[in-house]
């Protein structure tokens, strides 16, 4: 990936699409203009370099060729891909890890952690590098240095049990490689977050990823039947059976642990036959509330779509602008995109049931090209964000979830906090929102924010984001449904799980990682000392 | 419930049904004969009584009338309802808690735990008293005494969110009371373990209960959207959203925690509209293997039955004996019972899809009376066990789960271990088995064992059960899918979750319950001291 942007450089767009440019001019009040960026070679590295003795100790474990201290590799492991991350990449000086280590097996991961603990080095596990909440920052947490442990060599399908529909992968396997390996055997994982093309399965597990097949294979944690984790004090192998009453399900302690207890090295996953039927539908609702109510009825009826999502009026309008002239007449309402899929002959009845519920709830059928266009462009948004940032336009996403009964209160709280925050900053803005994931008891709300933030965009955004996080907590939402906690949401974790929930996480951390070398910047807020500053 | 047996004394049967008697005579080689039992009043109490000062301190919290130290109440809180429990109730001397405390609210639970910690008393949380793995034993764990904390006053529906389909109950609510409260509002929980009529929702959560609506609402943990737990060092309120990426899902740390971290006081649950359609079907398969394969195909196709279970040849024969003359011609094979249910008009299409899969996999339709008879008698088995025990016939159940690909190896391992164990004991026996719960990746196997164990039946059973547990672990099964760990399975927990998994549980325990007062006999095996005996 680009050091200062998303994805494959060959797919980056220098120019904004005409429709988007027009829209932006209307929103921001001025034409966006392209500014320069800094080349990878021009970056000045900050952050402690490793001692030669540290390098030698790591090389003794993984081989000298797998301890990388060159300029480019260190910069490419400097963090994730949130908008504040990318804004910071407009600066010449970059905090980077002292070395990037590429272990070739689980034993090597364990040995790297031992070396790091002995020598006082922090470890940041690195999968695909797509994190968007600051969890990949090279934070030393009081240690002498930081080692990024890149899992790319721990990749591939280890076992496919095609009777049980269970696949065991090494954690460094990227999304497309996993799907390719399964497709050869007639199976599919179907977990498609926006980061899919670059993120790793271990990263999905560590972050409790949410995928765009939002009603079918949306929750990665729900697909995990077992995992292996290497901690500084031992290796765990969890998940003996598809269901169990043998005490708490300890795999759940590591799903969402964001590398702070150890390195997830292997994941065992439920897979399913490659679907051969794929039926897209689109519906229009007069407003967001009636659309959300229709989605609720579908998921509570259990009709079984793979995807069902609803864009609000603003997002519907932007989507239409992007796909050109399709369905202009519909642009006043809210569009829902629906996908049913499965083995031959299996999707029809479910689709009919879903359509009946949506129609009864006020949905009007719209061109299915809207749904197909969404499917076609589903991994494109981060590229567009890069182009927008290069044109000085701030764009960021944020998300939360709650019960159906609180959904609209939560949406209003987030929208209100954004309005207040941008108002205080004197910025013009546009807020887009969609219901991305549905559950019988509630749903996730996903917001895209476009704003004209002048000067230091990251500094201007921080208080707006803080205001939104406070509003989410006050309205009963979760601090994150998609993106995880990382460093960015860590100050809100105590309000999410309580003082005693935090104590549980810290107790597990102390037990498994007594030297606190694992990913010091992520998940857990810095401990308050009774006799010192926070 | 009876002090020395299951359930409502009015429903206990003194006599064995004729068909069962005949079958037993054939299996055991002699006619079973009824023996006497010990009346509640004749029981001699063992185990430390509380000091008057302890009683006063507890009474100061909950009121004197809610600290029960009378003979009968103490005996009725002496343990659970496993067969070894009931065999021990044939003895005059019974270990009992020093007092039974009935807190009237969450604050009172917290205060009781504080008093217990201060005064050095162990606490055994008590829901419905239906535990079958020894987790309710009044084990002091080195403390001065044992207090049973009975949650019956912490009962009832607190809130029903009928839009979100989410109900918040106090943990002491019994199954039938929960369903009655929901039914008034048109909702259902649908979780029906065999203990349903007496067990509490908090108990279901603490034990990760498995219900007989095995494909629909089988896993209680999957229905929990949030819970509150009072620990000796603080109260946790977990589960902010239907889905989240805000770190590990800490509610899962307490689901299955069996009272060793604290007392679950409240559970929030996904509920659904009361089904109005209920369609039963029965199918016969030529053998267990082809039947299990058919069930696998159904759950992997996702056709959505509420119940689907398969009895092996031996269990099929016994079921037929109990329901009389139905389907005599079928008694050579294995019977599968299937239920589809849902709102009006919703079950038909799913049922058709299931039936098509079962037929294609070799299932022959059988009289649906077989399924209706199973439904009618689903809560009757524990009463029959009482009558069998009173006739000197040993009967016990055990269960496990694994992936589909390992299912038959696991079944053979359990059957082999039972045969060896009973062989070593010189006992005649019969093993019945069914697939009780199905998942896309695997299934649960539930065994019922009937044996002629003379003398001290509990002592004769212990080595057989140990042999079975070893065999389950060696074959890759889980030590329990239904019944939990308790005291009985605790020695096998390390093989289930590993040395480091056990360290995680102990670290959480130390943090939340530093005086180790919570349920000392359950879940966690006694810690090995490096310089002392195990």
Coordinates of N, CA and C in Angstrom, one line a residue, chain A residues 161-166 207-210 219 221 225 231 233-250 252-258 261 269-271 293 296 300 302 349-350 401-406 439-443 472-485 493 495-498 500-505 507-508 510-514 523, chain B residues 161-166 207-210 219 221 225 231 233-250 252-258 261 268-271 293 296 300 349-350 401-406 439-443 472-485 493 495-498 500-505 507-508 510-514 523:
Chain A
X161 N -11.5 -28.5 6.7 CA -12.4 -29.7 7.0 C -13.7 -29.4 6.3
X162 N -13.8 -30.1 5.1 CA -14.9 -29.8 4.2 C -16.2 -30.4 4.6
X163 N -16.1 -31.4 5.5 CA -17.4 -32.0 6.1 C -18.0 -31.0 7.1
X164 N -17.1 -30.5 8.0 CA -17.6 -29.7 9.1 C -17.7 -28.2 8.6
X165 N -17.2 -27.9 7.4 CA -17.2 -26.5 7.0 C -16.4 -25.6 7.9
X166 N -15.2 -26.0 8.1 CA -14.3 -25.3 9.1 C -12.9 -25.2 8.5
X207 N -9.6 -7.3 15.9 CA -10.4 -6.1 16.0 C -11.9 -6.3 16.0
X208 N -12.3 -7.6 16.0 CA -13.8 -7.9 15.9 C -14.4 -7.2 14.7
X209 N -13.8 -7.5 13.6 CA -14.2 -6.8 12.3 C -15.7 -7.0 12.0
X210 N -16.2 -5.9 11.3 CA -17.6 -6.0 10.8 C -17.5 -6.0 9.2
X219 N -20.4 -10.3 11.1 CA -19.5 -10.3 12.3 C -18.4 -11.3 12.2
X221 N -16.3 -12.1 14.5 CA -16.2 -12.9 15.7 C -17.2 -14.0 15.7
X225 N -14.4 -20.2 15.2 CA -14.7 -21.3 16.0 C -13.5 -21.7 16.9
X231 N 1.2 -15.5 23.6 CA 1.4 -14.3 24.6 C 2.9 -14.4 25.1
X233 N 3.8 -15.0 27.8 CA 4.0 -16.1 28.9 C 3.5 -17.4 28.5
X234 N 3.1 -17.6 27.2 CA 2.6 -18.9 26.8 C 1.6 -18.8 25.7
X235 N 1.3 -20.0 25.1 CA 0.5 -20.0 23.9 C -0.9 -20.7 24.2
X236 N -1.9 -20.1 23.8 CA -3.3 -20.6 24.1 C -3.9 -21.1 22.8
X237 N -4.6 -22.3 22.9 CA -5.3 -22.9 21.8 C -6.7 -23.0 22.3
X238 N -7.6 -22.2 21.8 CA -9.0 -22.1 22.3 C -10.0 -22.5 21.3
X239 N -11.2 -23.1 21.8 CA -12.3 -23.4 20.9 C -12.3 -24.9 20.6
X240 N -12.7 -25.7 21.5 CA -12.7 -27.2 21.3 C -13.9 -27.7 20.5
X241 N -15.0 -27.0 20.6 CA -16.2 -27.5 20.0 C -17.1 -26.4 19.5
X242 N -18.0 -26.7 18.6 CA -18.9 -25.7 18.0 C -19.8 -25.0 19.1
X243 N -20.1 -25.8 20.1 CA -20.8 -25.2 21.3 C -20.3 -25.9 22.5
X244 N -20.3 -25.2 23.6 CA -19.7 -25.8 24.8 C -20.3 -25.1 26.1
X245 N -20.3 -25.8 27.2 CA -20.6 -25.2 28.5 C -19.4 -25.4 29.4
X246 N -18.2 -25.5 28.8 CA -17.0 -25.8 29.7 C -16.4 -24.5 30.2
X247 N -17.2 -23.8 31.0 CA -16.7 -22.5 31.5 C -16.9 -21.4 30.5
X248 N -16.4 -20.2 30.8 CA -16.5 -19.1 29.8 C -15.8 -19.4 28.5
X249 N -16.3 -18.8 27.4 CA -15.7 -19.0 26.1 C -14.5 -18.1 26.0
X250 N -13.3 -18.6 26.3 CA -12.1 -17.8 26.4 C -11.6 -17.3 25.0
X252 N -13.3 -15.6 23.2 CA -13.9 -14.2 23.2 C -13.0 -13.2 24.0
X253 N -12.2 -13.7 24.8 CA -11.3 -12.7 25.5 C -10.2 -12.2 24.5
X254 N -9.9 -13.0 23.5 CA -8.9 -12.6 22.5 C -9.5 -11.9 21.3
X255 N -10.7 -12.3 20.9 CA -11.4 -11.6 19.9 C -11.7 -10.1 20.3
X256 N -11.1 -9.2 19.7 CA -11.2 -7.8 20.1 C -10.1 -7.4 21.1
X257 N -9.1 -8.2 21.3 CA -8.0 -7.9 22.2 C -7.0 -6.9 21.6
X258 N -7.0 -6.7 20.3 CA -6.2 -5.7 19.7 C -4.7 -5.8 20.0
X261 N -2.8 -8.6 24.5 CA -2.5 -9.7 25.3 C -1.4 -10.6 24.6
X269 N -12.2 -21.0 11.3 CA -13.4 -20.3 10.9 C -14.4 -21.2 10.3
X270 N -15.7 -20.8 10.5 CA -16.8 -21.4 9.8 C -16.8 -20.9 8.4
X271 N -16.9 -21.8 7.4 CA -17.0 -21.4 6.0 C -18.2 -22.1 5.4
X293 N -37.3 0.9 10.1 CA -38.3 0.1 10.6 C -38.5 -1.2 9.7
X296 N -35.7 -3.6 10.3 CA -35.9 -4.2 11.6 C -36.9 -5.4 11.4
X300 N -35.9 -9.3 12.2 CA -36.7 -10.0 13.2 C -37.5 -11.2 12.6
X302 N -36.3 -12.9 10.3 CA -35.3 -14.0 9.9 C -35.4 -14.5 8.5
X349 N -36.7 -18.2 -2.3 CA -37.8 -18.2 -1.3 C -37.5 -17.1 -0.2
X350 N -36.2 -17.1 0.1 CA -35.8 -16.1 1.1 C -36.0 -14.7 0.6
X401 N -23.5 1.5 17.4 CA -24.6 0.6 17.3 C -25.4 0.7 18.6
X402 N -26.7 0.4 18.4 CA -27.6 0.3 19.6 C -28.8 -0.5 19.3
X403 N -29.7 -0.6 20.2 CA -31.0 -1.3 20.0 C -31.8 -0.5 19.0
X404 N -32.8 -1.2 18.4 CA -33.7 -0.6 17.5 C -34.4 0.6 18.1
X405 N -34.8 0.4 19.4 CA -35.6 1.4 20.0 C -34.9 2.7 20.3
X406 N -33.5 2.6 20.4 CA -32.7 3.8 20.6 C -32.1 4.4 19.4
X439 N -29.3 -6.6 13.4 CA -29.4 -7.7 14.4 C -30.9 -7.8 14.8
X440 N -31.3 -8.9 15.3 CA -32.7 -8.9 15.8 C -33.0 -7.8 16.8
X441 N -32.0 -7.5 17.6 CA -32.3 -6.5 18.7 C -31.8 -5.1 18.4
X442 N -31.1 -4.9 17.3 CA -30.6 -3.5 17.0 C -29.8 -3.4 15.7
X443 N -29.1 -2.3 15.6 CA -28.4 -2.1 14.3 C -27.2 -1.2 14.5
X472 N -22.2 9.7 21.8 CA -22.5 8.2 21.6 C -22.7 7.6 23.0
X473 N -21.8 7.8 23.9 CA -21.9 7.2 25.2 C -23.2 7.7 25.9
X474 N -23.4 8.9 25.9 CA -24.6 9.5 26.6 C -25.9 8.9 26.0
X475 N -25.9 8.6 24.7 CA -27.1 8.1 24.1 C -27.2 6.6 24.1
X476 N -26.3 5.9 24.8 CA -26.4 4.5 25.0 C -25.8 3.6 23.9
X477 N -25.1 4.3 23.0 CA -24.4 3.5 21.9 C -23.1 2.9 22.3
X478 N -22.6 2.0 21.5 CA -21.3 1.5 21.7 C -20.2 2.4 21.0
X479 N -19.1 2.5 21.6 CA -18.0 3.4 21.2 C -17.5 3.0 19.8
X480 N -17.7 1.7 19.5 CA -17.4 1.3 18.1 C -18.0 0.0 17.8
X481 N -18.6 -0.1 16.6 CA -19.2 -1.3 16.1 C -18.3 -2.0 15.0
X482 N -17.5 -1.1 14.3 CA -16.7 -1.6 13.2 C -15.2 -1.5 13.5
X483 N -14.7 -0.4 14.0 CA -13.3 0.0 13.8 C -12.5 -0.3 15.0
X484 N -13.1 -0.7 16.1 CA -12.3 -1.1 17.3 C -12.0 0.1 18.2
X485 N -11.1 -0.1 19.2 CA -10.8 0.9 20.2 C -9.5 1.6 19.9
X493 N -13.3 3.8 26.7 CA -13.5 2.4 27.0 C -14.1 2.2 28.4
X495 N -16.1 4.1 29.9 CA -17.6 4.3 29.9 C -18.3 3.2 29.2
X496 N -17.7 2.5 28.3 CA -18.3 1.4 27.6 C -18.4 0.1 28.6
X497 N -17.4 -0.2 29.3 CA -17.4 -1.5 30.0 C -17.3 -1.3 31.5
X498 N -17.2 0.0 31.9 CA -17.2 0.3 33.4 C -15.8 0.1 34.0
X500 N -15.0 -1.7 36.5 CA -14.7 -3.1 36.8 C -14.4 -3.9 35.6
X501 N -15.0 -3.6 34.5 CA -14.7 -4.2 33.2 C -13.3 -4.0 32.8
X502 N -12.8 -2.7 33.0 CA -11.5 -2.4 32.7 C -10.5 -3.1 33.7
X503 N -10.9 -3.3 34.9 CA -10.1 -4.1 35.8 C -9.9 -5.5 35.3
X504 N -11.0 -6.1 34.8 CA -10.8 -7.5 34.2 C -9.8 -7.5 33.1
X505 N -9.9 -6.5 32.2 CA -8.9 -6.5 31.1 C -7.5 -6.3 31.6
X507 N -6.3 -7.1 34.5 CA -5.9 -8.3 35.2 C -5.4 -9.4 34.2
X508 N -6.1 -9.6 33.1 CA -5.7 -10.5 32.1 C -4.4 -10.1 31.5
X510 N -2.0 -8.2 32.9 CA -0.9 -8.5 33.8 C -0.5 -9.9 33.9
X511 N -1.5 -10.8 33.7 CA -1.2 -12.2 33.8 C -0.4 -12.7 32.6
X512 N -0.9 -12.3 31.4 CA -0.3 -12.8 30.2 C 0.9 -12.0 29.7
X513 N 0.9 -10.8 30.1 CA 2.0 -9.9 29.5 C 2.5 -9.0 30.7
X514 N 3.2 -9.7 31.6 CA 3.5 -9.0 32.9 C 4.5 -7.8 32.7
X523 N -6.2 0.0 22.9 CA -7.3 -0.6 23.7 C -7.4 0.0 25.1
Chain B
X161 N -38.5 -4.4 26.0 CA -38.4 -3.5 24.9 C -39.0 -4.2 23.7
X162 N -40.3 -3.9 23.4 CA -41.0 -4.8 22.4 C -40.6 -4.4 21.0
X163 N -40.0 -3.2 20.8 CA -39.5 -2.8 19.4 C -38.2 -3.6 19.1
X164 N -37.3 -3.6 20.1 CA -36.0 -4.3 19.9 C -36.1 -5.8 20.1
X165 N -37.2 -6.2 20.7 CA -37.3 -7.7 21.1 C -36.2 -8.0 22.1
X166 N -36.2 -7.3 23.2 CA -35.2 -7.5 24.2 C -35.8 -7.4 25.6
X207 N -24.3 -21.1 33.6 CA -23.9 -22.4 33.2 C -23.8 -22.6 31.7
X208 N -24.1 -21.5 30.9 CA -24.2 -21.6 29.4 C -25.1 -22.8 29.0
X209 N -26.3 -22.7 29.5 CA -27.3 -23.8 29.3 C -27.6 -24.1 27.8
X210 N -27.9 -25.3 27.6 CA -28.3 -25.8 26.3 C -29.8 -26.2 26.4
X219 N -28.8 -22.4 22.5 CA -27.8 -21.9 23.3 C -28.2 -20.7 24.0
X221 N -26.4 -18.8 25.9 CA -25.4 -17.7 25.8 C -25.6 -16.9 24.5
X225 N -28.0 -10.6 25.5 CA -27.4 -9.4 25.0 C -26.8 -8.5 26.0
X231 N -19.9 -8.7 41.9 CA -18.7 -9.4 42.4 C -18.3 -8.9 43.8
X233 N -15.9 -7.3 44.6 CA -15.2 -6.0 44.5 C -15.9 -5.0 43.6
X234 N -17.1 -5.2 43.2 CA -17.8 -4.3 42.3 C -18.8 -4.9 41.4
X235 N -19.6 -4.1 40.9 CA -20.7 -4.5 40.0 C -20.4 -4.2 38.6
X236 N -20.6 -5.2 37.7 CA -20.4 -4.9 36.2 C -21.7 -4.9 35.5
X237 N -21.8 -4.0 34.5 CA -23.0 -3.9 33.6 C -22.5 -4.0 32.2
X238 N -22.7 -5.2 31.6 CA -22.0 -5.4 30.3 C -23.0 -5.6 29.2
X239 N -22.6 -5.3 28.0 CA -23.4 -5.5 26.8 C -24.1 -4.2 26.4
X240 N -23.4 -3.3 25.8 CA -24.0 -2.0 25.4 C -24.8 -2.0 24.1
X241 N -24.5 -3.0 23.2 CA -25.1 -2.9 21.9 C -25.2 -4.4 21.3
X242 N -26.1 -4.5 20.4 CA -26.3 -5.9 19.8 C -25.0 -6.4 19.1
X243 N -24.2 -5.5 18.7 CA -22.9 -5.9 18.1 C -21.9 -4.8 18.5
X244 N -20.6 -5.1 18.6 CA -19.7 -4.1 19.0 C -18.3 -4.6 18.7
X245 N -17.4 -3.6 18.5 CA -16.0 -3.9 18.4 C -15.2 -3.2 19.4
X246 N -15.9 -2.9 20.6 CA -15.2 -2.1 21.6 C -14.5 -3.1 22.6
X247 N -13.4 -3.7 22.0 CA -12.6 -4.6 22.9 C -13.4 -6.0 23.0
X248 N -12.8 -6.9 23.8 CA -13.4 -8.2 24.0 C -14.8 -8.1 24.6
X249 N -15.7 -9.0 24.2 CA -17.0 -9.0 24.7 C -17.0 -9.6 26.1
X250 N -17.0 -8.7 27.1 CA -16.7 -9.2 28.5 C -17.9 -9.9 29.1
X252 N -19.1 -12.4 27.9 CA -18.7 -13.8 27.7 C -17.8 -14.4 28.8
X253 N -17.2 -13.5 29.5 CA -16.4 -13.9 30.7 C -17.3 -14.4 31.8
X254 N -18.5 -13.9 31.9 CA -19.4 -14.2 33.0 C -20.4 -15.3 32.6
X255 N -20.7 -15.4 31.3 CA -21.5 -16.5 30.8 C -20.6 -17.8 30.9
X256 N -21.1 -18.7 31.8 CA -20.3 -19.9 32.0 C -19.3 -19.8 33.2
X257 N -19.5 -18.7 34.0 CA -18.5 -18.5 35.1 C -18.9 -19.2 36.3
X258 N -20.1 -19.8 36.3 CA -20.6 -20.7 37.4 C -20.4 -20.1 38.8
X261 N -16.9 -15.8 40.0 CA -16.5 -14.4 39.9 C -17.4 -13.6 40.7
X268 N -30.2 -9.7 30.2 CA -30.9 -9.0 29.1 C -30.9 -10.0 27.9
X269 N -32.1 -10.3 27.4 CA -32.2 -11.4 26.5 C -33.0 -11.0 25.2
X270 N -32.5 -11.6 24.1 CA -33.3 -11.5 22.8 C -34.5 -12.4 22.9
X271 N -35.6 -11.8 22.7 CA -36.9 -12.6 22.6 C -37.5 -12.4 21.3
X293 N -25.6 -37.5 9.2 CA -25.2 -36.8 8.0 C -26.4 -35.9 7.4
X296 N -26.6 -32.8 9.5 CA -25.6 -31.9 9.1 C -26.0 -31.1 7.9
X300 N -26.3 -27.0 7.7 CA -25.4 -26.3 6.8 C -26.2 -25.6 5.7
X349 N -42.5 -22.9 4.4 CA -41.4 -22.9 3.4 C -40.2 -23.5 4.0
X350 N -39.9 -23.1 5.3 CA -38.7 -23.7 5.9 C -38.8 -25.2 6.1
X401 N -19.5 -32.4 22.7 CA -19.8 -31.9 21.3 C -18.4 -31.9 20.6
X402 N -18.5 -31.9 19.3 CA -17.3 -31.8 18.4 C -17.8 -31.4 17.0
X403 N -16.8 -31.4 16.1 CA -17.1 -31.1 14.7 C -17.8 -32.3 14.1
X404 N -18.5 -32.0 13.0 CA -19.1 -33.1 12.3 C -18.1 -34.2 11.9
X405 N -17.0 -33.8 11.5 CA -16.0 -34.8 11.0 C -15.5 -35.7 12.1
X406 N -15.6 -35.3 13.3 CA -15.1 -36.1 14.4 C -16.2 -36.8 15.2
X439 N -25.0 -27.5 14.9 CA -24.3 -26.2 14.5 C -23.8 -26.4 13.0
X440 N -23.6 -25.4 12.3 CA -23.0 -25.6 11.0 C -21.7 -26.4 11.0
X441 N -20.9 -26.3 12.0 CA -19.6 -27.0 12.0 C -19.6 -28.2 12.9
X442 N -20.6 -28.5 13.6 CA -20.6 -29.7 14.4 C -21.9 -29.9 15.2
X443 N -21.8 -30.8 16.2 CA -23.0 -31.2 16.9 C -22.7 -31.7 18.3
X472 N -13.3 -38.5 26.1 CA -13.8 -37.3 25.4 C -12.7 -36.4 25.1
X473 N -11.8 -36.2 26.1 CA -10.7 -35.2 25.8 C -9.8 -35.8 24.7
X474 N -9.5 -37.1 24.8 CA -8.6 -37.7 23.8 C -9.2 -37.6 22.4
X475 N -10.5 -37.7 22.3 CA -11.1 -37.7 21.0 C -11.4 -36.3 20.5
X476 N -11.0 -35.3 21.3 CA -11.2 -33.9 20.8 C -12.5 -33.3 21.1
X477 N -13.3 -33.9 22.0 CA -14.6 -33.4 22.4 C -14.5 -32.3 23.5
X478 N -15.6 -31.6 23.7 CA -15.6 -30.7 24.9 C -16.0 -31.5 26.1
X479 N -15.5 -31.1 27.3 CA -15.9 -31.8 28.5 C -17.3 -31.6 28.8
X480 N -18.0 -30.6 28.4 CA -19.4 -30.5 28.5 C -20.0 -29.5 27.5
X481 N -21.1 -29.9 26.9 CA -21.9 -29.1 26.0 C -23.1 -28.6 26.7
X482 N -23.7 -29.3 27.7 CA -24.9 -29.0 28.4 C -24.7 -28.6 29.8
X483 N -24.0 -29.4 30.6 CA -24.2 -29.4 32.0 C -23.2 -28.5 32.8
X484 N -22.1 -28.1 32.1 CA -21.2 -27.2 32.8 C -20.0 -28.0 33.4
X485 N -19.2 -27.3 34.1 CA -18.0 -27.9 34.7 C -18.2 -28.3 36.2
X493 N -10.8 -29.4 33.2 CA -10.9 -28.1 32.6 C -9.5 -27.7 32.0
X495 N -7.4 -29.6 30.6 CA -7.2 -30.2 29.3 C -8.1 -29.5 28.2
X496 N -9.2 -28.9 28.7 CA -10.1 -28.2 27.7 C -9.5 -26.9 27.3
X497 N -9.0 -26.1 28.2 CA -8.6 -24.7 27.9 C -7.1 -24.5 28.0
X498 N -6.4 -25.5 28.5 CA -5.0 -25.4 28.6 C -4.5 -24.7 29.9
X500 N -2.6 -22.1 30.2 CA -2.7 -20.7 30.1 C -4.1 -20.2 30.1
X501 N -5.1 -21.0 29.6 CA -6.5 -20.6 29.7 C -6.9 -20.6 31.2
X502 N -6.4 -21.6 31.9 CA -6.7 -21.6 33.4 C -6.1 -20.4 34.1
X503 N -4.9 -20.0 33.7 CA -4.3 -18.8 34.3 C -5.2 -17.6 34.0
X504 N -5.8 -17.5 32.9 CA -6.6 -16.3 32.6 C -7.8 -16.3 33.5
X505 N -8.5 -17.5 33.7 CA -9.6 -17.6 34.6 C -9.2 -17.2 36.1
X507 N -6.7 -15.4 37.0 CA -6.3 -14.0 37.1 C -7.6 -13.1 37.3
X508 N -8.6 -13.5 36.5 CA -9.9 -12.7 36.7 C -10.5 -12.9 38.0
X510 N -8.9 -13.7 40.9 CA -8.1 -13.0 41.9 C -8.5 -11.5 41.9
X511 N -8.7 -10.9 40.7 CA -9.0 -9.5 40.6 C -10.4 -9.2 41.2
X512 N -11.4 -10.0 40.8 CA -12.8 -9.7 41.2 C -13.1 -10.3 42.6
X513 N -12.5 -11.3 43.0 CA -12.8 -12.1 44.2 C -11.5 -12.4 45.0
X514 N -10.8 -11.4 45.4 CA -9.5 -11.6 46.0 C -9.4 -12.5 47.2
X523 N -16.0 -25.0 39.0 CA -15.3 -24.6 37.8 C -13.8 -24.8 37.8

